[in-house]
């Protein structure tokens, strides 16, 4: 058994005990109440999910296993001479709650390597899709095509104790993660680079191998590592995490569950916002004849967007009430590596101009930028200008978190998710108006 799986197996009994005690002895303790507005308001703020992998504080932003983003970037081991940590080490942290040693990471790298071969039929499926398929449709379809490899399904069909469900879920999760960088890079090169594919390099880590298969030179491997780490997890109530969890709760295997979660990530209010940001920025640049706008021109463009009934992509958040630290981490990278980039300058101007306007408009509860307001700029700088593709990279990162979550769901015996719905009539009666 790998060191990672052994560590996980050691941790599971303790969690099972804690959860079983909570449910048995304190199962009737009230945590929250539900208001009618939440029935129609996307259940915003309703405390009804649990995860130990990350926690999102509205003022502070995300902590992965208790560590802030700057702490993760500082404490997680890095490849020799690198600026950003190993993605493999971050995954180890998400799954186990512990900062790994260099040798723990080496073990995960070797394990991923053994599992990384993408079957030819996945490439055949992708090549058979229409040229104008969205890259997210292709990514999700590739994962669904792989579903026949599920170890969970084989073992479930053979008859397996509930206590063991986490084991094949872990196997599926690892098998999937090991293949995602190649599948994602393949889609990019199929769609935008005339299907001129670059073979994986087995000597490289997750982030560097992805950069290599994309065909983009250094320091793109640094941004790939940063990007996958930043996008990995954001609590369990966001659409992609919640969908993955919900689908997995029916004991659908990790392939079905991740594919479903990615379909949620593909929505413009969620992960697709990074593509929308660049589209919006390009529209602005075109309008300005490819010159930077003045502040007044930018203000007018922002107001015009709002007055036409559209949202400012990359701004606002369902939970956060401050600038997203994932935005700040990317801004710091850009200040160091691409301070003179024209689009970065524009994105910085947008950061100055948009929050006061959203405050003045008075609708958005959070006028500050989220992760998606910045991710496209760096990609654009390094030559990934095909912004339709950006959400696929978000998806590779998000897989690290959502797959860790469903492995733990199985480990602690999370139940089939089945909340209760009421009719409008019933709610009117509860409200006392009927
Ligand atoms: N521009 C304009 N209006 C905005 C806005 C923005 N960026 N953010 C929120 N609002 C509006 C909402 O549309 C809503 O208007 P109505 O009352 O007319 O419906 C009002 O402000 C209140 O919304 P809220 O409570 O502040 O925000 P929600 O929790 O309902 O929604 C969203 C959160 C992220 C969906 C929202 O802020 C938004 O649409 N932002 C732009 C899209 C975006 O950046 N999405 C990515 C979010 C991060 C993420 O998940 N990445 O994957």
Short mmCIF file of C-alpha atoms and ligand atoms in Angstrom, two decimals:
data_model
loop_
_atom_site.label_atom_id
_atom_site.label_comp_id
_atom_site.label_asym_id
_atom_site.label_seq_id
_atom_site.Cartn_x
_atom_site.Cartn_y
_atom_site.Cartn_z
CA UNK A 1 0.00 0.00 0.00
CA UNK A 2 1.29 3.51 -0.81
CA UNK A 3 2.30 5.81 2.07
CA UNK A 4 -0.62 8.10 1.26
CA UNK A 5 -3.20 5.32 1.37
CA UNK A 6 -1.67 3.91 4.56
CA UNK A 7 -1.84 7.36 6.20
CA UNK A 8 -5.46 7.71 5.11
CA UNK A 9 -6.34 4.24 6.41
CA UNK A 10 -4.80 5.19 9.79
CA UNK A 11 -6.88 8.37 10.03
CA UNK A 12 -10.28 6.98 9.09
CA UNK A 13 -11.17 5.04 12.29
CA UNK A 14 -10.65 8.12 14.49
CA UNK A 15 -12.99 10.21 12.33
CA UNK A 16 -15.58 7.44 12.23
CA UNK A 17 -15.58 7.38 16.03
CA UNK A 18 -15.92 11.17 16.36
CA UNK A 19 -18.75 11.36 13.85
CA UNK A 20 -20.59 8.37 15.25
CA UNK A 21 -20.46 9.98 18.73
CA UNK A 22 -21.70 13.32 17.39
CA UNK A 23 -24.63 11.72 15.61
CA UNK A 24 -25.55 9.24 18.36
CA UNK A 25 -25.18 11.49 21.39
CA UNK A 26 -25.75 14.96 19.96
CA UNK A 27 -27.83 14.22 16.87
CA UNK A 28 -30.72 16.46 18.00
CA UNK A 29 -28.64 19.57 18.73
CA UNK A 30 -29.91 22.42 16.49
CA UNK A 31 -27.22 24.07 14.35
CA UNK A 32 -29.25 26.38 12.12
CA UNK A 33 -32.76 27.36 11.12
CA UNK A 34 -34.10 27.72 7.61
CA UNK A 35 -35.90 30.85 6.40
CA UNK A 36 -38.38 31.10 3.53
CA UNK A 37 -35.96 33.42 1.69
CA UNK A 38 -33.41 30.58 1.68
CA UNK A 39 -35.85 28.26 -0.08
CA UNK A 40 -35.70 30.65 -3.06
CA UNK A 41 -32.25 32.10 -2.44
CA UNK A 42 -30.11 29.11 -3.31
CA UNK A 43 -29.95 28.01 0.35
CA UNK A 44 -27.35 30.76 0.83
CA UNK A 45 -25.58 30.53 4.24
CA UNK A 46 -27.67 27.55 5.37
CA UNK A 47 -25.38 25.42 7.51
CA UNK A 48 -26.14 21.89 6.40
CA UNK A 49 -22.99 20.40 4.90
CA UNK A 50 -19.75 19.23 6.45
CA UNK A 51 -16.17 18.86 5.26
CA UNK A 52 -12.82 18.88 7.04
CA UNK A 53 -10.82 19.58 3.91
CA UNK A 54 -11.28 23.34 3.65
CA UNK A 55 -13.16 26.14 5.38
CA UNK A 56 -14.18 29.44 3.84
CA UNK A 57 -14.29 32.40 6.20
CA UNK A 58 -16.20 35.32 4.63
CA UNK A 59 -13.59 37.85 5.77
CA UNK A 60 -10.41 35.81 5.53
CA UNK A 61 -11.01 33.53 2.56
CA UNK A 62 -10.13 29.88 2.19
CA UNK A 63 -8.05 27.74 4.53
CA UNK A 64 -6.98 24.33 3.30
CA UNK A 65 -6.87 21.97 6.29
CA UNK A 66 -6.42 25.03 8.50
CA UNK A 67 -3.69 26.64 6.40
CA UNK A 68 -4.20 29.96 4.57
CA UNK A 69 -2.99 30.22 0.97
CA UNK A 70 0.25 32.06 1.90
CA UNK A 71 0.90 29.39 4.57
CA UNK A 72 0.36 26.55 2.07
CA UNK A 73 2.64 28.22 -0.47
CA UNK A 74 5.30 28.65 2.20
CA UNK A 75 5.06 25.31 4.03
CA UNK A 76 4.43 22.78 1.25
CA UNK A 77 7.62 21.28 -0.22
CA UNK A 78 8.70 22.56 -3.64
CA UNK A 79 10.64 21.00 -6.49
CA UNK A 80 14.31 22.00 -6.35
CA UNK A 81 14.73 25.67 -7.24
CA UNK A 82 10.97 26.14 -7.80
CA UNK A 83 8.84 29.01 -6.59
CA UNK A 84 5.58 27.08 -6.22
CA UNK A 85 4.96 23.86 -4.27
CA UNK A 86 4.25 20.43 -5.69
CA UNK A 87 0.58 19.87 -6.56
CA UNK A 88 1.08 16.32 -5.30
CA UNK A 89 2.02 17.67 -1.86
CA UNK A 90 -1.05 19.88 -1.75
CA UNK A 91 -3.22 16.88 -2.59
CA UNK A 92 -1.55 14.94 0.25
CA UNK A 93 -2.43 17.82 2.59
CA UNK A 94 -6.07 17.95 1.40
CA UNK A 95 -6.51 14.23 1.84
CA UNK A 96 -4.67 13.68 5.12
CA UNK A 97 -4.54 17.09 6.84
CA UNK A 98 -0.76 16.83 7.15
CA UNK A 99 2.05 18.68 5.42
CA UNK A 100 3.96 15.93 3.59
CA UNK A 101 7.69 15.33 3.62
CA UNK A 102 9.67 15.28 0.37
CA UNK A 103 9.62 11.48 0.49
CA UNK A 104 5.81 11.39 0.99
CA UNK A 105 5.53 13.52 -2.14
CA UNK A 106 7.93 11.34 -4.09
CA UNK A 107 5.65 8.42 -3.24
CA UNK A 108 2.56 10.22 -4.61
CA UNK A 109 4.48 11.23 -7.77
CA UNK A 110 5.47 7.60 -8.40
CA UNK A 111 1.93 6.42 -7.70
CA UNK A 112 0.43 8.94 -10.15
CA UNK A 113 3.02 7.90 -12.73
CA UNK A 114 1.89 4.26 -12.55
CA UNK A 115 -1.72 5.28 -13.05
CA UNK A 116 -1.25 7.98 -15.67
CA UNK A 117 -1.72 6.13 -18.97
CA UNK A 118 -4.77 7.51 -20.76
CA UNK A 119 -6.51 4.80 -22.82
CA UNK A 120 -6.61 5.41 -26.58
CA UNK A 121 -10.43 5.32 -26.64
CA UNK A 122 -10.51 8.60 -24.65
CA UNK A 123 -8.56 10.34 -27.40
CA UNK A 124 -10.83 8.71 -30.01
CA UNK A 125 -13.93 10.03 -28.22
CA UNK A 126 -12.43 13.54 -28.07
CA UNK A 127 -11.42 13.47 -31.74
CA UNK A 128 -14.93 12.33 -32.72
CA UNK A 129 -16.55 15.37 -31.08
CA UNK A 130 -17.60 18.34 -33.24
CA UNK A 131 -14.89 21.00 -33.74
CA UNK A 132 -16.98 23.62 -32.02
CA UNK A 133 -17.61 21.58 -28.84
CA UNK A 134 -16.79 23.60 -25.75
CA UNK A 135 -13.57 22.40 -24.05
CA UNK A 136 -15.53 21.84 -20.82
CA UNK A 137 -17.95 19.54 -22.67
CA UNK A 138 -14.94 17.64 -23.99
CA UNK A 139 -13.32 17.45 -20.56
CA UNK A 140 -16.47 16.18 -18.90
CA UNK A 141 -17.11 13.71 -21.75
CA UNK A 142 -13.55 12.35 -21.49
CA UNK A 143 -14.03 11.68 -17.78
CA UNK A 144 -17.37 10.02 -18.41
CA UNK A 145 -15.81 7.88 -21.16
CA UNK A 146 -13.27 6.67 -18.59
CA UNK A 147 -16.06 5.52 -16.27
CA UNK A 148 -15.81 1.94 -17.48
CA UNK A 149 -12.45 1.76 -15.65
CA UNK A 150 -14.12 2.27 -12.27
CA UNK A 151 -12.70 0.00 -9.57
CA UNK A 152 -15.58 1.04 -7.31
CA UNK A 153 -18.13 -0.41 -9.74
CA UNK A 154 -16.23 -3.70 -10.11
CA UNK A 155 -15.88 -4.15 -6.36
CA UNK A 156 -19.44 -3.01 -5.65
CA UNK A 157 -20.79 -5.53 -8.15
CA UNK A 158 -18.66 -8.24 -6.58
CA UNK A 159 -20.19 -7.44 -3.17
CA UNK A 160 -18.37 -5.18 -0.76
CA UNK A 161 -18.86 -4.08 2.84
CA UNK A 162 -19.89 -0.43 3.36
CA UNK A 163 -16.82 -0.06 5.56
CA UNK A 164 -14.62 -0.64 2.52
CA UNK A 165 -16.30 1.79 0.10
CA UNK A 166 -13.57 4.39 0.61
CA UNK A 167 -10.85 2.06 -0.73
CA UNK A 168 -12.02 1.71 -4.37
CA UNK A 169 -13.22 5.35 -4.25
CA UNK A 170 -9.61 6.26 -3.42
CA UNK A 171 -8.36 4.02 -6.25
CA UNK A 172 -10.73 5.65 -8.76
CA UNK A 173 -9.83 9.14 -7.49
CA UNK A 174 -6.09 8.46 -7.85
CA UNK A 175 -6.51 6.86 -11.28
CA UNK A 176 -8.51 9.84 -12.46
CA UNK A 177 -6.23 12.54 -11.04
CA UNK A 178 -3.18 10.90 -12.58
CA UNK A 179 -4.77 11.19 -16.05
CA UNK A 180 -6.33 14.65 -15.87
CA UNK A 181 -3.26 16.74 -16.85
CA UNK A 182 -2.80 14.75 -20.05
CA UNK A 183 -6.52 14.76 -20.89
CA UNK A 184 -6.67 18.55 -20.35
CA UNK A 185 -3.53 19.28 -22.37
CA UNK A 186 -4.73 16.93 -25.12
CA UNK A 187 -8.00 18.89 -25.43
CA UNK A 188 -6.06 22.15 -25.67
CA UNK A 189 -3.72 20.91 -28.39
CA UNK A 190 -6.51 19.10 -30.27
CA UNK A 191 -8.72 22.14 -30.34
CA UNK A 192 -6.25 24.96 -30.77
CA UNK A 193 -2.92 23.51 -31.96
CA UNK A 194 -3.98 21.37 -34.93
CA UNK A 195 -3.94 18.16 -32.84
CA UNK A 196 -0.12 18.34 -32.60
CA UNK A 197 0.21 16.46 -29.33
CA UNK A 198 3.18 16.47 -26.96
CA UNK A 199 3.83 13.22 -25.11
CA UNK A 200 3.94 13.33 -21.31
CA UNK A 201 7.37 13.39 -19.66
CA UNK A 202 7.36 10.81 -16.86
CA UNK A 203 10.23 12.60 -15.07
CA UNK A 204 8.17 15.71 -14.39
CA UNK A 205 5.80 16.52 -11.54
CA UNK A 206 2.05 17.17 -12.02
CA UNK A 207 2.37 20.91 -12.74
CA UNK A 208 5.53 20.74 -14.82
CA UNK A 209 4.28 17.81 -16.91
CA UNK A 210 1.07 19.70 -17.65
CA UNK A 211 3.07 22.78 -18.74
CA UNK A 212 5.27 20.53 -20.90
CA UNK A 213 2.25 18.88 -22.60
CA UNK A 214 0.69 22.30 -23.20
CA UNK A 215 3.92 23.21 -25.01
CA UNK A 216 4.58 26.32 -22.93
CA UNK A 217 7.98 27.25 -21.56
CA UNK A 218 9.11 28.17 -18.07
CA UNK A 219 7.84 29.70 -15.79
CA UNK A 220 4.49 28.27 -16.97
CA UNK A 221 5.06 25.20 -14.77
CA UNK A 222 5.07 27.56 -11.77
CA UNK A 223 1.76 29.12 -12.72
CA UNK A 224 0.32 25.66 -13.42
CA UNK A 225 1.24 24.50 -9.91
CA UNK A 226 -0.12 27.70 -8.38
CA UNK A 227 -3.27 27.54 -10.47
CA UNK A 228 -4.12 23.92 -9.58
CA UNK A 229 -3.47 24.54 -5.88
CA UNK A 230 -5.53 27.74 -5.73
CA UNK A 231 -8.53 26.22 -7.48
CA UNK A 232 -8.51 22.92 -5.61
CA UNK A 233 -11.17 23.41 -2.96
CA UNK A 234 -13.55 26.07 -1.60
CA UNK A 235 -15.60 24.30 1.08
CA UNK A 236 -18.30 21.90 0.03
CA UNK A 237 -21.29 24.13 -0.76
CA UNK A 238 -20.10 25.60 -4.08
CA UNK A 239 -21.76 24.14 -7.17
CA UNK A 240 -18.92 21.90 -8.36
CA UNK A 241 -18.10 20.48 -4.92
CA UNK A 242 -21.70 20.07 -3.91
CA UNK A 243 -22.67 18.42 -7.20
CA UNK A 244 -19.78 15.97 -6.97
CA UNK A 245 -20.78 15.13 -3.40
CA UNK A 246 -24.48 14.83 -4.27
CA UNK A 247 -23.91 12.51 -7.22
CA UNK A 248 -21.41 10.41 -5.25
CA UNK A 249 -23.98 10.13 -2.44
CA UNK A 250 -26.04 7.89 -4.72
CA UNK A 251 -22.93 5.64 -4.80
CA UNK A 252 -22.33 6.74 -8.37
CA UNK A 253 -18.61 6.22 -8.85
CA UNK A 254 -16.03 9.06 -8.88
CA UNK A 255 -16.06 9.26 -12.71
CA UNK A 256 -19.80 9.99 -12.79
CA UNK A 257 -19.51 12.31 -9.82
CA UNK A 258 -16.56 14.37 -11.09
CA UNK A 259 -18.03 14.67 -14.58
CA UNK A 260 -21.26 16.00 -13.03
CA UNK A 261 -19.35 18.43 -10.79
CA UNK A 262 -17.47 19.78 -13.80
CA UNK A 263 -20.75 20.35 -15.63
CA UNK A 264 -21.64 22.66 -12.74
CA UNK A 265 -18.24 24.32 -12.89
CA UNK A 266 -19.02 25.12 -16.54
CA UNK A 267 -21.70 27.66 -15.54
CA UNK A 268 -20.96 31.39 -15.98
CA UNK A 269 -21.82 32.14 -12.36
CA UNK A 270 -19.21 29.58 -11.29
CA UNK A 271 -16.00 28.45 -13.05
CA UNK A 272 -16.88 29.81 -16.48
CA UNK A 273 -16.55 33.30 -14.99
CA UNK A 274 -12.79 33.17 -15.77
CA UNK A 275 -13.60 32.89 -19.48
CA UNK A 276 -16.24 35.62 -19.13
CA UNK A 277 -13.72 37.97 -17.52
CA UNK A 278 -11.35 37.73 -20.46
CA UNK A 279 -14.19 38.05 -22.95
CA UNK A 280 -15.34 41.21 -21.16
CA UNK A 281 -11.76 42.60 -21.05
CA UNK A 282 -11.32 41.88 -24.76
CA UNK A 283 -14.59 43.63 -25.58
CA UNK A 284 -13.32 46.65 -23.69
CA UNK A 285 -9.92 46.57 -25.40
CA UNK A 286 -11.59 46.33 -28.81
CA UNK A 287 -13.80 49.27 -28.00
CA UNK A 288 -10.73 51.28 -27.02
CA UNK A 289 -8.86 50.36 -30.22
CA UNK A 290 -6.51 48.09 -28.22
CA UNK A 291 -5.29 50.89 -25.97
CA UNK A 292 -5.69 51.08 -22.21
CA UNK A 293 -8.84 53.02 -21.35
CA UNK A 294 -8.79 56.08 -19.13
CA UNK A 295 -10.40 55.63 -15.72
CA UNK A 296 -13.48 57.51 -16.91
CA UNK A 297 -13.79 55.32 -20.01
CA UNK A 298 -13.49 52.23 -17.83
CA UNK A 299 -16.12 53.53 -15.38
CA UNK A 300 -18.51 54.10 -18.26
CA UNK A 301 -17.91 50.58 -19.60
CA UNK A 302 -18.60 49.10 -16.14
CA UNK A 303 -21.82 51.09 -15.77
CA UNK A 304 -22.89 50.17 -19.32
CA UNK A 305 -22.42 46.48 -18.45
CA UNK A 306 -24.50 46.86 -15.28
CA UNK A 307 -27.20 48.94 -16.99
CA UNK A 308 -27.58 46.28 -19.68
CA UNK A 309 -28.56 43.87 -16.88
CA UNK A 310 -25.30 41.88 -16.88
CA UNK A 311 -23.00 41.11 -13.97
CA UNK A 312 -19.36 42.21 -13.80
CA UNK A 313 -17.63 38.84 -14.23
CA UNK A 314 -15.05 37.97 -11.59
CA UNK A 315 -16.61 40.23 -8.95
CA UNK A 316 -18.87 39.25 -6.07
CA UNK A 317 -19.16 36.01 -4.17
CA UNK A 318 -21.82 33.96 -2.46
CA UNK A 319 -19.77 33.63 0.76
CA UNK A 320 -16.68 35.88 0.62
CA UNK A 321 -16.93 39.49 1.69
CA UNK A 322 -13.34 40.59 0.97
CA UNK A 323 -10.87 40.38 -1.91
CA UNK A 324 -10.39 36.68 -2.58
CA UNK A 325 -6.92 35.58 -1.38
CA UNK A 326 -6.79 33.42 -4.52
CA UNK A 327 -7.00 36.72 -6.46
CA UNK A 328 -4.27 38.23 -4.28
CA UNK A 329 -1.94 35.25 -4.79
CA UNK A 330 -2.27 35.61 -8.57
CA UNK A 331 -1.85 39.38 -8.35
CA UNK A 332 1.39 38.90 -6.39
CA UNK A 333 2.65 36.45 -9.02
CA UNK A 334 1.79 38.98 -11.76
CA UNK A 335 3.44 41.89 -9.95
CA UNK A 336 6.60 39.81 -9.88
CA UNK A 337 6.52 38.15 -13.30
CA UNK A 338 4.43 40.32 -15.61
CA UNK A 339 4.23 43.84 -14.13
CA UNK A 340 4.27 45.51 -17.56
CA UNK A 341 1.68 43.27 -19.21
CA UNK A 342 -1.04 45.45 -20.71
CA UNK A 343 -3.90 43.18 -19.68
CA UNK A 344 -2.52 42.93 -16.15
CA UNK A 345 -2.46 46.75 -16.02
CA UNK A 346 -6.07 46.79 -17.16
CA UNK A 347 -7.11 44.14 -14.63
CA UNK A 348 -5.42 46.23 -11.92
CA UNK A 349 -7.40 49.27 -13.10
CA UNK A 350 -10.59 47.21 -12.99
CA UNK A 351 -9.70 46.33 -9.36
CA UNK A 352 -9.61 50.06 -8.55
CA UNK A 353 -12.72 51.01 -10.48
CA UNK A 354 -15.25 48.18 -10.04
CA UNK A 355 -15.65 47.86 -6.22
CA UNK A 356 -16.73 51.51 -5.65
CA UNK A 357 -19.21 51.21 -8.54
CA UNK A 358 -20.72 47.97 -7.20
CA UNK A 359 -20.98 49.64 -3.78
CA UNK A 360 -22.69 52.65 -5.35
CA UNK A 361 -25.08 50.40 -7.25
CA UNK A 362 -25.85 48.76 -3.90
CA UNK A 363 -26.87 45.29 -5.07
CA UNK A 364 -23.88 42.97 -4.77
CA UNK A 365 -23.19 41.95 -1.17
CA UNK A 366 -19.51 41.65 -2.01
CA UNK A 367 -18.00 44.24 -4.36
CA UNK A 368 -14.55 42.62 -4.32
CA UNK A 369 -12.88 40.38 -6.93
CA UNK A 370 -12.97 36.58 -6.75
CA UNK A 371 -10.43 34.11 -8.13
CA UNK A 372 -11.80 34.32 -11.67
CA UNK A 373 -11.09 38.04 -12.02
CA UNK A 374 -7.38 37.30 -12.29
CA UNK A 375 -6.76 33.83 -13.64
CA UNK A 376 -7.19 34.63 -17.33
CA UNK A 377 -4.60 37.42 -17.37
CA UNK A 378 -1.71 35.16 -16.46
CA UNK A 379 -2.80 32.49 -18.92
CA UNK A 380 -3.08 35.13 -21.64
CA UNK A 381 0.40 36.42 -20.85
CA UNK A 382 1.93 32.97 -21.35
CA UNK A 383 0.15 32.47 -24.65
CA UNK A 384 -3.04 30.63 -23.63
CA UNK A 385 -5.29 33.19 -25.27
CA UNK A 386 -8.09 30.73 -26.05
CA UNK A 387 -10.20 31.76 -23.08
CA UNK A 388 -12.90 29.13 -23.74
CA UNK A 389 -10.31 26.74 -22.33
CA UNK A 390 -9.66 28.42 -18.96
CA UNK A 391 -12.34 26.56 -17.02
CA UNK A 392 -10.74 23.22 -17.96
CA UNK A 393 -7.64 24.21 -15.95
CA UNK A 394 -9.90 25.25 -13.09
CA UNK A 395 -11.46 21.79 -13.40
CA UNK A 396 -8.11 19.97 -13.12
CA UNK A 397 -7.45 21.89 -9.91
CA UNK A 398 -10.97 21.47 -8.55
CA UNK A 399 -10.73 17.70 -9.05
CA UNK A 400 -8.06 17.56 -6.31
CA UNK A 401 -10.51 18.91 -3.74
CA UNK A 402 -13.76 17.30 -4.79
CA UNK A 403 -12.22 13.86 -5.17
CA UNK A 404 -10.60 14.17 -1.72
CA UNK A 405 -14.03 15.10 -0.40
CA UNK A 406 -15.84 12.09 -1.84
CA UNK A 407 -13.12 9.71 -0.63
CA UNK A 408 -13.81 11.06 2.87
CA UNK A 409 -17.58 10.93 2.26
CA UNK A 410 -17.23 7.19 1.69
CA UNK A 411 -14.80 6.80 4.58
CA UNK A 412 -17.19 8.29 7.13
CA UNK A 413 -20.32 6.78 5.60
CA UNK A 414 -22.01 9.98 4.43
CA UNK A 415 -25.61 9.14 3.52
CA UNK A 416 -27.55 9.49 0.30
CA UNK A 417 -28.38 13.21 0.07
CA UNK A 418 -32.11 13.77 0.08
CA UNK A 419 -33.37 17.08 1.50
CA UNK A 420 -37.14 17.64 1.75
CA UNK A 421 -39.02 20.02 -0.54
CA UNK A 422 -42.27 21.88 0.19
CA UNK A 423 -44.85 23.37 -2.16
CA UNK A 424 -45.54 27.12 -2.53
CA UNK A 425 -48.93 26.49 -0.89
CA UNK A 426 -47.26 24.96 2.13
CA UNK A 427 -44.80 27.84 2.46
CA UNK A 428 -47.67 30.35 2.21
CA UNK A 429 -49.42 28.49 5.01
CA UNK A 430 -46.25 28.52 7.13
CA UNK A 431 -45.96 32.27 6.42
CA UNK A 432 -49.56 32.71 7.64
CA UNK A 433 -50.85 34.23 4.39
CA UNK A 434 -53.14 31.33 3.48
N1 LIG B 1 -21.98 42.36 -10.92
C1 LIG B 1 -23.24 42.84 -10.89
N2 LIG B 1 -24.17 42.47 -10.02
C2 LIG B 1 -23.82 41.57 -9.10
C3 LIG B 1 -22.52 41.04 -9.03
C4 LIG B 1 -21.59 41.45 -9.98
N3 LIG B 1 -20.36 40.98 -10.04
N4 LIG B 1 -22.47 40.19 -8.00
C5 LIG B 1 -23.71 40.17 -7.45
N5 LIG B 1 -24.52 41.00 -8.11
C6 LIG B 1 -25.94 41.21 -7.92
C7 LIG B 1 -26.65 39.86 -8.08
O1 LIG B 1 -26.85 39.54 -9.46
C8 LIG B 1 -27.92 40.09 -7.31
O2 LIG B 1 -28.77 40.87 -8.13
P1 LIG B 1 -30.40 40.66 -8.09
O3 LIG B 1 -30.78 41.06 -6.69
O4 LIG B 1 -30.87 41.57 -9.15
O5 LIG B 1 -30.63 39.20 -8.37
C9 LIG B 1 -27.44 40.99 -6.16
O6 LIG B 1 -26.20 41.58 -6.60
C10 LIG B 1 -27.19 40.22 -4.87
O7 LIG B 1 -26.31 39.15 -5.15
P2 LIG B 1 -25.30 38.61 -4.01
O8 LIG B 1 -26.13 38.11 -2.89
O9 LIG B 1 -24.25 39.61 -3.72
O10 LIG B 1 -24.56 37.42 -4.78
P3 LIG B 1 -25.04 35.92 -4.96
O11 LIG B 1 -24.61 35.16 -3.76
O12 LIG B 1 -26.46 35.84 -5.35
O13 LIG B 1 -24.18 35.48 -6.22
C11 LIG B 1 -22.24 35.40 -7.58
C12 LIG B 1 -22.78 35.32 -6.16
C13 LIG B 1 -20.78 34.99 -7.59
C14 LIG B 1 -23.00 34.44 -8.47
C15 LIG B 1 -22.39 36.85 -8.09
O14 LIG B 1 -21.61 37.72 -7.29
C16 LIG B 1 -22.01 37.01 -9.55
O15 LIG B 1 -22.86 36.80 -10.43
N6 LIG B 1 -20.73 37.40 -9.85
C17 LIG B 1 -20.26 37.48 -11.22
C18 LIG B 1 -19.93 36.09 -11.76
C19 LIG B 1 -18.71 35.51 -11.08
O16 LIG B 1 -17.70 36.17 -10.92
N7 LIG B 1 -18.79 34.23 -10.71
C20 LIG B 1 -17.66 33.50 -10.12
C21 LIG B 1 -17.77 33.41 -8.60
C22 LIG B 1 -16.63 32.63 -7.98
C23 LIG B 1 -16.72 31.22 -8.35
O17 LIG B 1 -17.58 30.46 -7.96
N8 LIG B 1 -15.86 30.81 -9.20
O18 LIG B 1 -15.94 29.60 -9.69
#
